[in-house]
Amino acid sequence: MSRYLLLAAAVAACTLAACQAVSGTAVADDPEFVFGETFVLPGGQEMRNLQTGVSIRFSDVLEDSRCPTRVECFWTGQARIEFQVARSGRQTTTVEFNTNPAPGMNVQSVRVDDVSIDLTSLDPHPESPDDGLALTDYRATLLVRQG
């Protein structure tokens, strides 16, 4: 009987892993990202490219004044978020993204050495002015390219 329980647990674990792999977007449960493929990085977590030693940590939400979805605003607001980018043998670099749509304010692409990082989305969007989101509530979708 215990063999059947062990087999059932193994099948369930494999099925769960397959479901995560089929989704098409990597998540931080798999700490490795692939250059040229989008991935979701939760706040406070880190992912790395094992071949190059590049790592990216979603370190802070500096500001989130984006207009809540349940409110009518005259300004869209902005989110400013911070990441730590490191490479084996090099000093860590702090980079900041800003979703402000105003010319000269919007920063959704940064470059560190030969690596470019694009912020493609930031979730969740506040629903009401009283939303007090923690760093761990946020999910940044990034695209990282080398060269």
N, CA, C and O of each residue as an XYZ file, in Angstrom:
588
protein
N       0.815     -1.190      0.000
C       0.000      0.000      0.000
C       0.867      1.266      0.000
O       0.549      2.232     -0.694
N       1.976      1.265      0.786
C       2.821      2.458      0.854
C       3.500      2.738     -0.476
O       3.806      3.893     -0.770
N       3.744      1.721     -1.284
C       4.319      1.948     -2.620
C       3.366      2.741     -3.492
O       3.789      3.599     -4.266
N       2.072      2.453     -3.365
C       1.080      3.169     -4.162
C       0.986      4.634     -3.734
O       0.823      5.518     -4.575
N       1.088      4.890     -2.437
C       1.080      6.278     -1.971
C       2.311      7.022     -2.456
O       2.215      8.179     -2.865
N       3.460      6.375     -2.413
C       4.691      6.978     -2.901
C       4.600      7.253     -4.395
O       5.011      8.317     -4.857
N       4.063      6.297     -5.153
C       3.894      6.474     -6.592
C       2.924      7.609     -6.886
O       3.170      8.419     -7.779
N       1.817      7.677     -6.139
C       0.839      8.745     -6.346
C       1.449     10.107     -6.045
O       1.190     11.068     -6.771
N       2.254     10.210     -4.989
C       2.916     11.475     -4.656
C       3.897     11.885     -5.748
O       3.988     13.063     -6.095
N       4.631     10.917     -6.289
C       5.592     11.213     -7.357
C       4.874     11.692     -8.612
O       5.322     12.640     -9.257
N       3.767     11.048     -8.966
C       2.995     11.457    -10.148
C       2.434     12.863     -9.939
O       2.469     13.679    -10.860
N       1.922     13.160     -8.753
C       1.384     14.495     -8.476
C       2.468     15.557     -8.591
O       2.227     16.625     -9.155
N       3.653     15.280     -8.068
C       4.757     16.247     -8.147
C       5.172     16.488     -9.587
O       5.418     17.629     -9.977
N       5.252     15.429    -10.379
C       5.628     15.570    -11.796
C       4.565     16.342    -12.559
O       4.895     17.161    -13.417
N       3.300     16.095    -12.263
C       2.215     16.803    -12.934
C       2.264     18.282    -12.620
O       2.094     19.109    -13.516
N       2.495     18.636    -11.357
C       2.605     20.031    -10.968
C       3.770     20.705    -11.681
O       3.626     21.825    -12.171
N       4.904     20.052    -11.746
C       6.077     20.615    -12.435
C       5.793     20.812    -13.911
O       6.203     21.819    -14.487
N       5.102     19.875    -14.532
C       4.773     19.982    -15.954
C       3.823     21.137    -16.195
O       3.962     21.853    -17.186
N       2.852     21.334    -15.299
C       1.916     22.444    -15.456
C       2.640     23.778    -15.382
O       2.330     24.689    -16.150
N       3.605     23.910    -14.469
C       4.356     25.159    -14.377
C       5.209     25.372    -15.617
O       5.356     26.508    -16.067
N       5.774     24.313    -16.180
C       6.633     24.449    -17.353
C       5.837     24.825    -18.592
O       6.361     25.509    -19.471
N       4.575     24.392    -18.683
C       3.763     24.651    -19.863
C       3.268     26.081    -19.908
O       2.896     26.561    -20.979
N       3.250     26.781    -18.781
C       2.669     28.116    -18.726
C       3.366     29.106    -19.652
O       2.747     30.094    -20.048
N       4.633     28.882    -20.016
C       5.312     29.736    -20.985
C       6.084     30.888    -20.381
O       6.922     31.475    -21.065
N       5.843     31.234    -19.143
C       6.562     32.307    -18.483
C       7.186     31.754    -17.222
O       6.500     31.168    -16.384
N       8.481     31.938    -17.087
C       9.165     31.426    -15.895
C       8.702     32.201    -14.671
O       8.335     33.370    -14.778
N       8.718     31.562    -13.515
C       8.407     32.220    -12.253
C       9.575     32.008    -11.306
O      10.454     31.189    -11.572
N       9.585     32.738    -10.208
C      10.733     32.705     -9.313
C      10.902     31.375     -8.585
O      11.931     31.169     -7.943
N       9.911     30.447     -8.662
C      10.111     29.117     -8.090
C      11.279     28.428     -8.788
O      11.962     27.596     -8.191
N      11.503     28.771    -10.035
C      12.648     28.295    -10.799
C      13.590     29.490    -10.852
O      13.360     30.410    -11.637
N      14.659     29.504    -10.029
C      15.447     30.726     -9.870
C      16.304     31.105    -11.073
O      17.103     32.037    -10.974
N      16.170     30.426    -12.190
C      16.976     30.751    -13.361
C      16.114     31.425    -14.424
O      14.985     31.005    -14.677
N      16.656     32.480    -15.046
C      15.987     33.087    -16.192
C      16.819     32.832    -17.439
O      18.011     32.531    -17.366
N      16.162     32.959    -18.579
C      16.802     32.739    -19.873
C      16.799     34.069    -20.625
O      15.770     34.740    -20.702
N      17.943     34.444    -21.174
C      18.010     35.669    -21.971
C      17.018     35.585    -23.130
O      16.902     34.552    -23.789
N      16.302     36.694    -23.367
C      15.373     36.773    -24.488
C      13.993     36.209    -24.211
O      13.149     36.202    -25.107
N      13.732     35.730    -22.983
C      12.411     35.213    -22.619
C      11.902     35.978    -21.404
O      12.643     36.195    -20.445
N      10.623     36.389    -21.446
C      10.060     37.102    -20.300
C       9.930     36.156    -19.106
O       9.749     34.947    -19.258
N      10.029     36.742    -17.930
C       9.834     35.985    -16.698
C       9.253     36.910    -15.642
O       9.396     38.129    -15.725
N       8.601     36.326    -14.654
C       7.977     37.077    -13.574
C       8.869     36.986    -12.344
O       9.231     35.898    -11.898
N       9.213     38.150    -11.806
C      10.051     38.216    -10.615
C       9.250     38.839     -9.474
O       8.961     40.035     -9.514
N       8.888     38.056     -8.463
C       8.158     38.608     -7.317
C       9.039     39.534     -6.480
O      10.258     39.373     -6.425
N       8.404     40.495     -5.838
C       9.116     41.411     -4.971
C       9.890     40.687     -3.887
O       9.381     39.754     -3.265
N      11.138     41.126     -3.661
C      11.993     40.536     -2.642
C      12.731     39.288     -3.086
O      13.524     38.737     -2.323
N      12.485     38.829     -4.310
C      13.139     37.608     -4.770
C      14.183     37.901     -5.847
O      14.260     39.005     -6.388
N      14.980     36.876     -6.136
C      16.096     36.987     -7.076
C      16.042     35.834     -8.071
O      15.671     34.711     -7.729
N      16.420     36.139     -9.311
C      16.596     35.105    -10.326
C      17.946     35.341    -10.978
O      18.472     36.454    -10.962
N      18.503     34.273    -11.555
C      19.833     34.400    -12.172
C      19.902     33.602    -13.462
O      19.119     32.685    -13.709
N      20.869     33.992    -14.268
C      21.215     33.225    -15.459
C      22.482     32.468    -15.104
O      23.541     33.068    -14.920
N      22.373     31.154    -15.008
C      23.487     30.345    -14.525
C      24.684     30.347    -15.468
O      25.823     30.210    -15.020
N      24.442     30.500    -16.771
C      25.557     30.487    -17.730
C      26.464     31.693    -17.589
O      27.682     31.578    -17.729
N      25.872     32.863    -17.309
C      26.659     34.091    -17.268
C      26.914     34.601    -15.853
O      27.779     35.454    -15.652
N      26.170     34.090    -14.869
C      26.319     34.572    -13.501
C      25.599     35.875    -13.238
O      25.799     36.474    -12.181
N      24.758     36.345    -14.168
C      23.985     37.565    -13.959
C      22.803     37.236    -13.051
O      22.074     36.272    -13.286
N      22.623     38.058    -12.002
C      21.472     37.884    -11.124
C      20.731     39.202    -10.990
O      21.327     40.277    -11.046
N      19.416     39.098    -10.811
C      18.556     40.273    -10.681
C      17.662     40.059     -9.471
O      16.976     39.042     -9.372
N      17.670     41.019     -8.548
C      16.824     40.965     -7.349
C      15.868     42.155     -7.363
O      16.294     43.298     -7.528
N      14.573     41.883     -7.190
C      13.547     42.920     -7.053
C      13.626     43.390     -5.604
O      13.049     42.761     -4.717
N      14.335     44.491     -5.358
C      14.701     44.872     -3.996
C      13.763     45.842     -3.296
O      13.703     45.840     -2.067
N      13.012     46.688     -4.046
C      12.199     47.676     -3.343
C      11.151     48.297     -4.260
O      11.337     48.388     -5.474
N      10.049     48.721     -3.653
C       9.063     49.583     -4.308
C       9.242     50.939     -3.661
O       8.873     51.135     -2.503
N       9.807     51.873     -4.404
C      10.108     53.196     -3.875
C       8.862     54.068     -3.791
O       8.728     54.903     -2.897
N       7.949     53.857     -4.745
C       6.708     54.638     -4.788
C       5.712     53.892     -5.661
O       6.079     53.298     -6.675
N       4.454     53.930     -5.258
C       3.382     53.440     -6.129
C       2.196     54.374     -5.970
O       1.341     54.184     -5.104
N       2.166     55.377     -6.816
C       1.083     56.352     -6.811
C       0.196     56.189     -8.038
O      -0.511     57.119     -8.425
N       0.233     54.995     -8.656
C      -0.601     54.756     -9.827
C      -2.074     54.903     -9.454
O      -2.478     54.561     -8.343
N      -2.855     55.404    -10.375
C      -4.273     55.621    -10.137
C      -4.957     54.280     -9.864
O      -4.892     53.375    -10.696
N      -5.609     54.144     -8.710
C      -6.304     52.895     -8.404
C      -7.412     52.612     -9.417
O      -8.033     53.536     -9.943
N      -7.652     51.339     -9.683
C      -8.634     50.950    -10.708
C     -10.058     51.355    -10.343
O     -10.887     51.525    -11.236
N     -10.365     51.514     -9.056
C     -11.723     51.881     -8.629
C     -11.903     53.388     -8.434
O     -12.895     53.830     -7.855
N     -10.945     54.166     -8.919
C     -10.969     55.617     -8.740
C     -10.790     56.269    -10.098
O     -10.069     55.762    -10.957
N     -11.460     57.407    -10.281
C     -11.262     58.188    -11.500
C     -10.240     59.269    -11.193
O     -10.469     60.109    -10.323
N      -9.120     59.257    -11.897
C      -8.016     60.177    -11.609
C      -7.763     61.096    -12.794
O      -8.083     60.760    -13.934
N      -7.188     62.252    -12.515
C      -6.781     63.154    -13.596
C      -5.326     62.905    -13.986
O      -4.863     63.432    -14.998
N      -4.601     62.113    -13.203
C      -3.209     61.762    -13.483
C      -3.039     60.268    -13.296
O      -3.583     59.699    -12.349
N      -2.295     59.621    -14.180
C      -2.133     58.164    -14.112
C      -1.258     57.718    -12.958
O      -1.326     56.560    -12.544
N      -0.432     58.619    -12.428
C       0.474     58.254    -11.351
C       1.674     57.487    -11.873
O       1.885     57.375    -13.081
N       2.454     56.963    -10.943
C       3.659     56.246    -11.345
C       4.032     55.227    -10.283
O       3.655     55.341     -9.116
N       4.774     54.238    -10.720
C       5.408     53.297     -9.796
C       6.902     53.381    -10.052
O       7.351     53.345    -11.198
N       7.663     53.494     -8.977
C       9.125     53.480     -9.056
C       9.589     52.250     -8.291
O       9.299     52.090     -7.105
N      10.316     51.384     -8.989
C      10.773     50.140     -8.370
C      12.273     49.986     -8.576
O      12.839     50.485     -9.548
N      12.903     49.283     -7.639
C      14.357     49.179     -7.631
C      14.793     47.712     -7.712
O      14.180     46.824     -7.120
N      15.865     47.498     -8.463
C      16.441     46.166     -8.634
C      17.945     46.231     -8.396
O      18.586     47.253     -8.640
N      18.492     45.121     -7.915
C      19.931     44.950     -7.770
C      20.372     43.986     -8.871
O      19.849     42.876     -8.982
N      21.331     44.418     -9.675
C      21.848     43.588    -10.761
C      23.303     43.266    -10.450
O      24.110     44.162    -10.200
N      23.623     41.989    -10.468
C      24.988     41.566    -10.132
C      25.460     40.534    -11.145
O      24.669     39.841    -11.785
N      26.766     40.461    -11.261
C      27.409     39.450    -12.105
C      28.611     38.945    -11.337
O      29.293     39.717    -10.662
N      28.868     37.672    -11.434
C      29.999     37.068    -10.729
C      31.259     37.890    -10.949
O      31.625     38.181    -12.088
N      31.924     38.264     -9.858
C      33.183     38.984     -9.947
C      33.055     40.471    -10.178
O      34.072     41.152    -10.309
N      31.837     41.008    -10.235
C      31.639     42.444    -10.449
C      30.789     43.024     -9.336
O      30.092     42.300     -8.625
N      30.855     44.327     -9.194
C      30.100     45.026     -8.155
C      28.612     45.057     -8.521
O      28.254     45.146     -9.695
N      27.765     44.985     -7.510
C      26.313     45.059     -7.707
C      25.913     46.465     -8.127
O      26.421     47.448     -7.588
N      25.008     46.559     -9.084
C      24.505     47.836     -9.581
C      23.032     47.963     -9.230
O      22.264     47.021     -9.424
N      22.636     49.114     -8.717
C      21.231     49.390     -8.414
C      20.619     50.118     -9.601
O      21.167     51.111    -10.079
N      19.476     49.620    -10.077
C      18.768     50.265    -11.180
C      17.329     50.531    -10.749
O      16.777     49.853     -9.884
N      16.746     51.543    -11.385
C      15.383     51.940    -11.040
C      14.543     52.046    -12.311
O      14.993     52.565    -13.333
N      13.320     51.545    -12.223
C      12.333     51.703    -13.286
C      11.280     52.686    -12.805
O      11.006     52.778    -11.609
N      10.681     53.431    -13.755
C       9.629     54.383    -13.437
C       8.562     54.277    -14.518
O       8.859     54.422    -15.704
N       7.320     54.026    -14.110
C       6.230     53.858    -15.084
C       5.552     55.170    -15.457
O       4.565     55.156    -16.193
N       6.057     56.309    -14.967
C       5.473     57.606    -15.276
C       5.482     57.808    -16.794
O       6.537     57.731    -17.424
N       4.301     58.068    -17.385
C       4.244     58.201    -18.849
C       4.766     59.524    -19.397
O       4.855     59.682    -20.615
N       5.111     60.473    -18.543
C       5.576     61.779    -19.011
C       6.927     61.649    -19.717
O       7.777     60.864    -19.298
N       7.122     62.425    -20.796
C       8.403     62.389    -21.501
C       9.559     62.685    -20.556
O       9.502     63.622    -19.760
N      10.599     61.881    -20.653
C      11.778     62.060    -19.825
C      11.666     61.437    -18.441
O      12.666     61.344    -17.730
N      10.482     61.011    -18.047
C      10.280     60.399    -16.729
C      10.177     58.876    -16.814
O      10.575     58.169    -15.887
N       9.646     58.379    -17.922
C       9.405     56.953    -18.081
C      10.718     56.215    -18.278
O      11.468     56.509    -19.209
N      10.994     55.261    -17.408
C      12.195     54.435    -17.516
C      11.737     52.985    -17.421
O      11.502     52.468    -16.329
N      11.614     52.341    -18.566
C      11.196     50.943    -18.572
C      12.237     50.056    -19.234
O      11.984     48.884    -19.513
N      13.407     50.626    -19.482
C      14.517     49.860    -20.026
C      15.810     50.425    -19.438
O      16.036     51.635    -19.450
N      16.654     49.526    -18.923
C      17.941     49.940    -18.370
C      19.024     49.024    -18.929
O      18.757     47.925    -19.415
N      20.246     49.515    -18.841
C      21.385     48.740    -19.325
C      22.456     48.709    -18.233
O      22.797     49.740    -17.652
N      22.978     47.514    -17.963
C      24.090     47.331    -17.044
C      25.133     46.528    -17.796
O      24.930     45.351    -18.092
N      26.257     47.175    -18.105
C      27.307     46.558    -18.923
C      26.699     46.075    -20.246
O      26.146     46.881    -20.994
N      26.790     44.790    -20.542
C      26.264     44.270    -21.815
C      24.892     43.618    -21.652
O      24.486     42.822    -22.498
N      24.176     43.943    -20.579
C      22.864     43.361    -20.308
C      21.813     44.470    -20.319
O      21.958     45.477    -19.625
N      20.748     44.280    -21.113
C      19.629     45.227    -21.093
C      18.436     44.543    -20.438
O      18.170     43.363    -20.670
N      17.724     45.310    -19.613
C      16.583     44.799    -18.868
C      15.385     45.680    -19.176
O      15.448     46.901    -19.027
N      14.286     45.055    -19.608
C      13.048     45.768    -19.897
C      11.983     45.355    -18.897
O      11.777     44.167    -18.650
N      11.307     46.344    -18.322
C      10.141     46.098    -17.492
C       8.941     46.080    -18.419
O       8.610     47.107    -19.011
N       8.279     44.934    -18.563
C       7.128     44.861    -19.463
C       5.807     45.046    -18.736
O       4.824     45.461    -19.351
N       5.757     44.747    -17.432
C       4.557     45.037    -16.642
C       4.874     44.949    -15.160
O       5.850     44.321    -14.750
N       4.027     45.595    -14.364
C       4.131     45.549    -12.911
C       2.741     45.309    -12.359
O       1.820     46.084    -12.619
N       2.590     44.252    -11.610
C       1.311     43.881    -11.015
C       1.500     43.651     -9.524
O       2.617     43.374     -9.089
N       0.460     43.755     -8.742
C      -0.887     44.166     -9.120
C      -0.987     45.685     -9.180
O      -0.140     46.405     -8.651
N      -2.023     46.142     -9.825
C      -2.330     47.558     -9.873
C      -3.192     47.851     -8.645
O      -4.092     47.066     -8.343
N      -2.952     48.947     -7.927
C      -3.801     49.239     -6.760
C      -5.272     49.332     -7.182
O      -5.589     49.869     -8.244
N      -6.162     48.803     -6.337
C      -7.592     48.877     -6.631
C      -8.252     50.074     -5.963
O      -9.193     50.657     -6.501
N      -7.749     50.437     -4.779
C      -8.315     51.576     -4.058
C      -7.168     52.357     -3.416
O      -6.058     51.840     -3.288
N      -7.437     53.607     -3.011
C      -6.376     54.412     -2.394
C      -5.860     53.803     -1.090
O      -4.752     54.122     -0.658
N      -6.641     52.939     -0.465
C      -6.259     52.346      0.814
C      -5.433     51.079      0.673
O      -5.005     50.512      1.679
N      -5.201     50.622     -0.551
C      -4.396     49.409     -0.747
C      -2.991     49.639     -0.207
O      -2.284     50.545     -0.648
N      -2.604     48.824      0.736
C      -1.258     48.895      1.287
C      -0.505     47.650      0.860
O      -0.410     46.684      1.618
N       0.028     47.671     -0.343
C       0.707     46.496     -0.885
C       2.116     46.379     -0.316
O       2.846     47.366     -0.230
N       2.484     45.183      0.065
C       3.842     44.900      0.527
C       4.724     44.566     -0.672
O       4.221     44.225     -1.743
N       6.022     44.662     -0.493
C       6.968     44.324     -1.560
C       6.683     42.933     -2.117
O       6.734     42.726     -3.329
N       6.386     41.990     -1.243
C       6.159     40.606     -1.675
C       4.860     40.421     -2.454
O       4.650     39.366     -3.053
N       3.975     41.435     -2.458
C       2.742     41.368     -3.244
C       2.987     41.666     -4.726
O       2.196     41.266     -5.580
N       4.072     42.361     -5.025
C       4.332     42.814     -6.388
C       4.942     41.724     -7.250
O       5.627     40.828     -6.754
N       4.680     41.813     -8.562
C       5.232     40.912     -9.571
C       5.668     41.758    -10.758
O       4.844     42.404    -11.405
N       6.969     41.752    -11.041
C       7.501     42.480    -12.197
C       7.763     41.477    -13.313
O       8.421     40.459    -13.100
N       7.250     41.768    -14.495
C       7.556     40.939    -15.656
C       8.700     41.610    -16.401
O       8.598     42.766    -16.811
N       9.783     40.874    -16.569
C      11.004     41.412    -17.155
C      11.408     40.635    -18.388
O      11.084     39.457    -18.542
N      12.125     41.322    -19.264
C      12.775     40.714    -20.429
C      14.238     41.149    -20.367
O      14.536     42.343    -20.383
N      15.135     40.190    -20.297
C      16.566     40.482    -20.186
C      17.266     39.967    -21.431
O      17.070     38.828    -21.854
N      18.094     40.843    -22.011
C      18.859     40.459    -23.212
C      20.325     40.741    -22.982
O      20.691     41.639    -22.224
N      21.144     39.978    -23.634
C      22.589     40.185    -23.538
C      23.123     40.623    -24.889
O      22.692     40.149    -25.940
N      24.078     41.547    -24.826
C      24.707     41.975    -26.067
C      24.462     43.415    -26.399
O      24.939     43.902    -27.423
